[in-house]
XYZ file of C-alpha atoms in Angstrom:
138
model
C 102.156 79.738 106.902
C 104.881 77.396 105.841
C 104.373 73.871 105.407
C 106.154 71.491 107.402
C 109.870 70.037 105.982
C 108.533 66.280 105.038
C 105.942 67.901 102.756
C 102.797 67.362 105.288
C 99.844 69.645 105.886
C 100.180 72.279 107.642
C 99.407 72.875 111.181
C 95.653 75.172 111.327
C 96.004 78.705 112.264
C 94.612 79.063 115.448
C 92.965 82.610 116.817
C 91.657 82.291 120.036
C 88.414 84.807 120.915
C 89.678 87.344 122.929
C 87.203 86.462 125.918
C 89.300 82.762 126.189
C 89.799 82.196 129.672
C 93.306 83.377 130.785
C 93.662 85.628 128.313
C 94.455 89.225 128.221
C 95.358 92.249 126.399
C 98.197 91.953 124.055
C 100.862 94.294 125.043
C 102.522 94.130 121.273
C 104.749 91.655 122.668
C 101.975 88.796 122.918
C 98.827 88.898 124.758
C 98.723 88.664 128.506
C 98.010 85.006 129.903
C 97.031 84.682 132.954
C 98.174 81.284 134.464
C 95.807 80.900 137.399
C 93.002 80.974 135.125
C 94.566 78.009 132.708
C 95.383 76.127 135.094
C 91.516 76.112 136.325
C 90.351 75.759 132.464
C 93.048 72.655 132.459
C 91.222 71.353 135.587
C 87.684 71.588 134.367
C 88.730 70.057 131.354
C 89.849 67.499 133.112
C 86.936 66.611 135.116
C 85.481 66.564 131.733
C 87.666 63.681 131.054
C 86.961 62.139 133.698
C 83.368 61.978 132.624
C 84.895 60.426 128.817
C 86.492 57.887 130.988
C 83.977 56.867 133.536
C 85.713 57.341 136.381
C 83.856 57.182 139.590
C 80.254 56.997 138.546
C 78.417 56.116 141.929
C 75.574 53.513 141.338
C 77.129 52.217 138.199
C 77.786 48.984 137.286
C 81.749 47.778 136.117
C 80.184 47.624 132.431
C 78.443 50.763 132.281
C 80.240 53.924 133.759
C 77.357 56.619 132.118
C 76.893 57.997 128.843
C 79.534 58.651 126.621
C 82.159 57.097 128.174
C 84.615 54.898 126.465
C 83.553 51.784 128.217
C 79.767 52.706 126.863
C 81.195 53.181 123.571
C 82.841 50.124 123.960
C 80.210 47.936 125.247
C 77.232 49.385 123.302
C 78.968 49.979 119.642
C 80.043 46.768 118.966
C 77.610 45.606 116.973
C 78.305 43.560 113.933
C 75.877 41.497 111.586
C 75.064 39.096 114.272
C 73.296 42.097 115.884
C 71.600 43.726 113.056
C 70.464 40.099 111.514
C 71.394 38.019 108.381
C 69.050 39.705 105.217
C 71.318 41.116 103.451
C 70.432 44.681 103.720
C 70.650 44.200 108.097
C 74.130 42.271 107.475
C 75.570 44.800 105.474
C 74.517 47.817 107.870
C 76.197 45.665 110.926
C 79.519 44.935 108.452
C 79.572 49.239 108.571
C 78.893 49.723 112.078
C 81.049 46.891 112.798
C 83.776 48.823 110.792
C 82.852 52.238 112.004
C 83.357 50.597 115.523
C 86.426 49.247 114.752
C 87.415 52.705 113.684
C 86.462 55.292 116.116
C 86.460 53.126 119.229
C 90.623 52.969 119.927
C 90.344 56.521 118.406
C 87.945 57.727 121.196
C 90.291 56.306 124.017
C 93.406 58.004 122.288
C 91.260 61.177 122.037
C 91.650 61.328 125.486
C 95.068 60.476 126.373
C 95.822 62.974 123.671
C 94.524 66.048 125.592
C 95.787 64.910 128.732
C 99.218 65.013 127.078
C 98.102 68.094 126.129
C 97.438 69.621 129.700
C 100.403 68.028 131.015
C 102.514 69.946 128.446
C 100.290 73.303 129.511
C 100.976 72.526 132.611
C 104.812 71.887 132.389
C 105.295 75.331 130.486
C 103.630 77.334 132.708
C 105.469 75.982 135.438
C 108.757 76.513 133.236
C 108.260 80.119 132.727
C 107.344 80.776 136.475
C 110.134 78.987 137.416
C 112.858 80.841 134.731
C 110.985 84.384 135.646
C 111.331 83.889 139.069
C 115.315 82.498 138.599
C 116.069 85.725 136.395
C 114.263 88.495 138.679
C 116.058 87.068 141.514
């Protein structure tokens, strides 16, 4: 594997186990993918982000949209050392959450947006290469 051209890591090998959804026997020219099946893995994952989001939680209230969403994560991990109390050993811990909060909480959100992205771009070269196939067998 090469590294990239300003120097930077590079990007992780990836093998995918050969019972990944959508994907079949490699031919020698590349394994087999079938799109139907990603494009149902893309739309479970998702609903999956919907979940991350809090989208459309019936009963919930505007502050709390279920566990593990980012307006949970938001709400409940903002704790600093007025939370944890003012002895020095509580401060400190709330001075680390706070800065673990302040940390992973935009991170979470982008998280998300980040695989969306991701399925979009799925998404857009599937329907690419079914629309060039179907151009050149025409």
């Amino acid at each position: 594997m090469s590294r990239p051209a300003d120097g930077g890591t590079p990007p992780p090998e990836l093998e995918l186990p050969s019972d990944f959804p959508g994907l079949g026997e490699d031919d020698g020219n590349g394994p087999f993918i079938d799109h139907h099946e990603v494009r149902n893995v893309i739309k479970a994952l998702r609903t999956s982000l919907g979940a991350l989001r809090g989208e459309t939680v019936p009963n919930m209230s505007a502050t709390w949209t279920g566990p593990g969403t980012v307006n949970q994560v938001s709400y409940e991990g903002n704790v600093g050392p007025e939370e944890a109390g003012q002895w020095e050993a509580a401060s400190a811990f709330g001075n680390n959450i706070h800065f673990a909060y302040n940390a992973f909480d935009p991170s979470y959100a982008l998280l998300i947006e980040h695989v969306e992205k991701w399925a979009n771009a799925v998404e857009q070269a599937i329907a690419n290469y079914e629309r060039f196939h179907q151009d050149s067998s025409a």
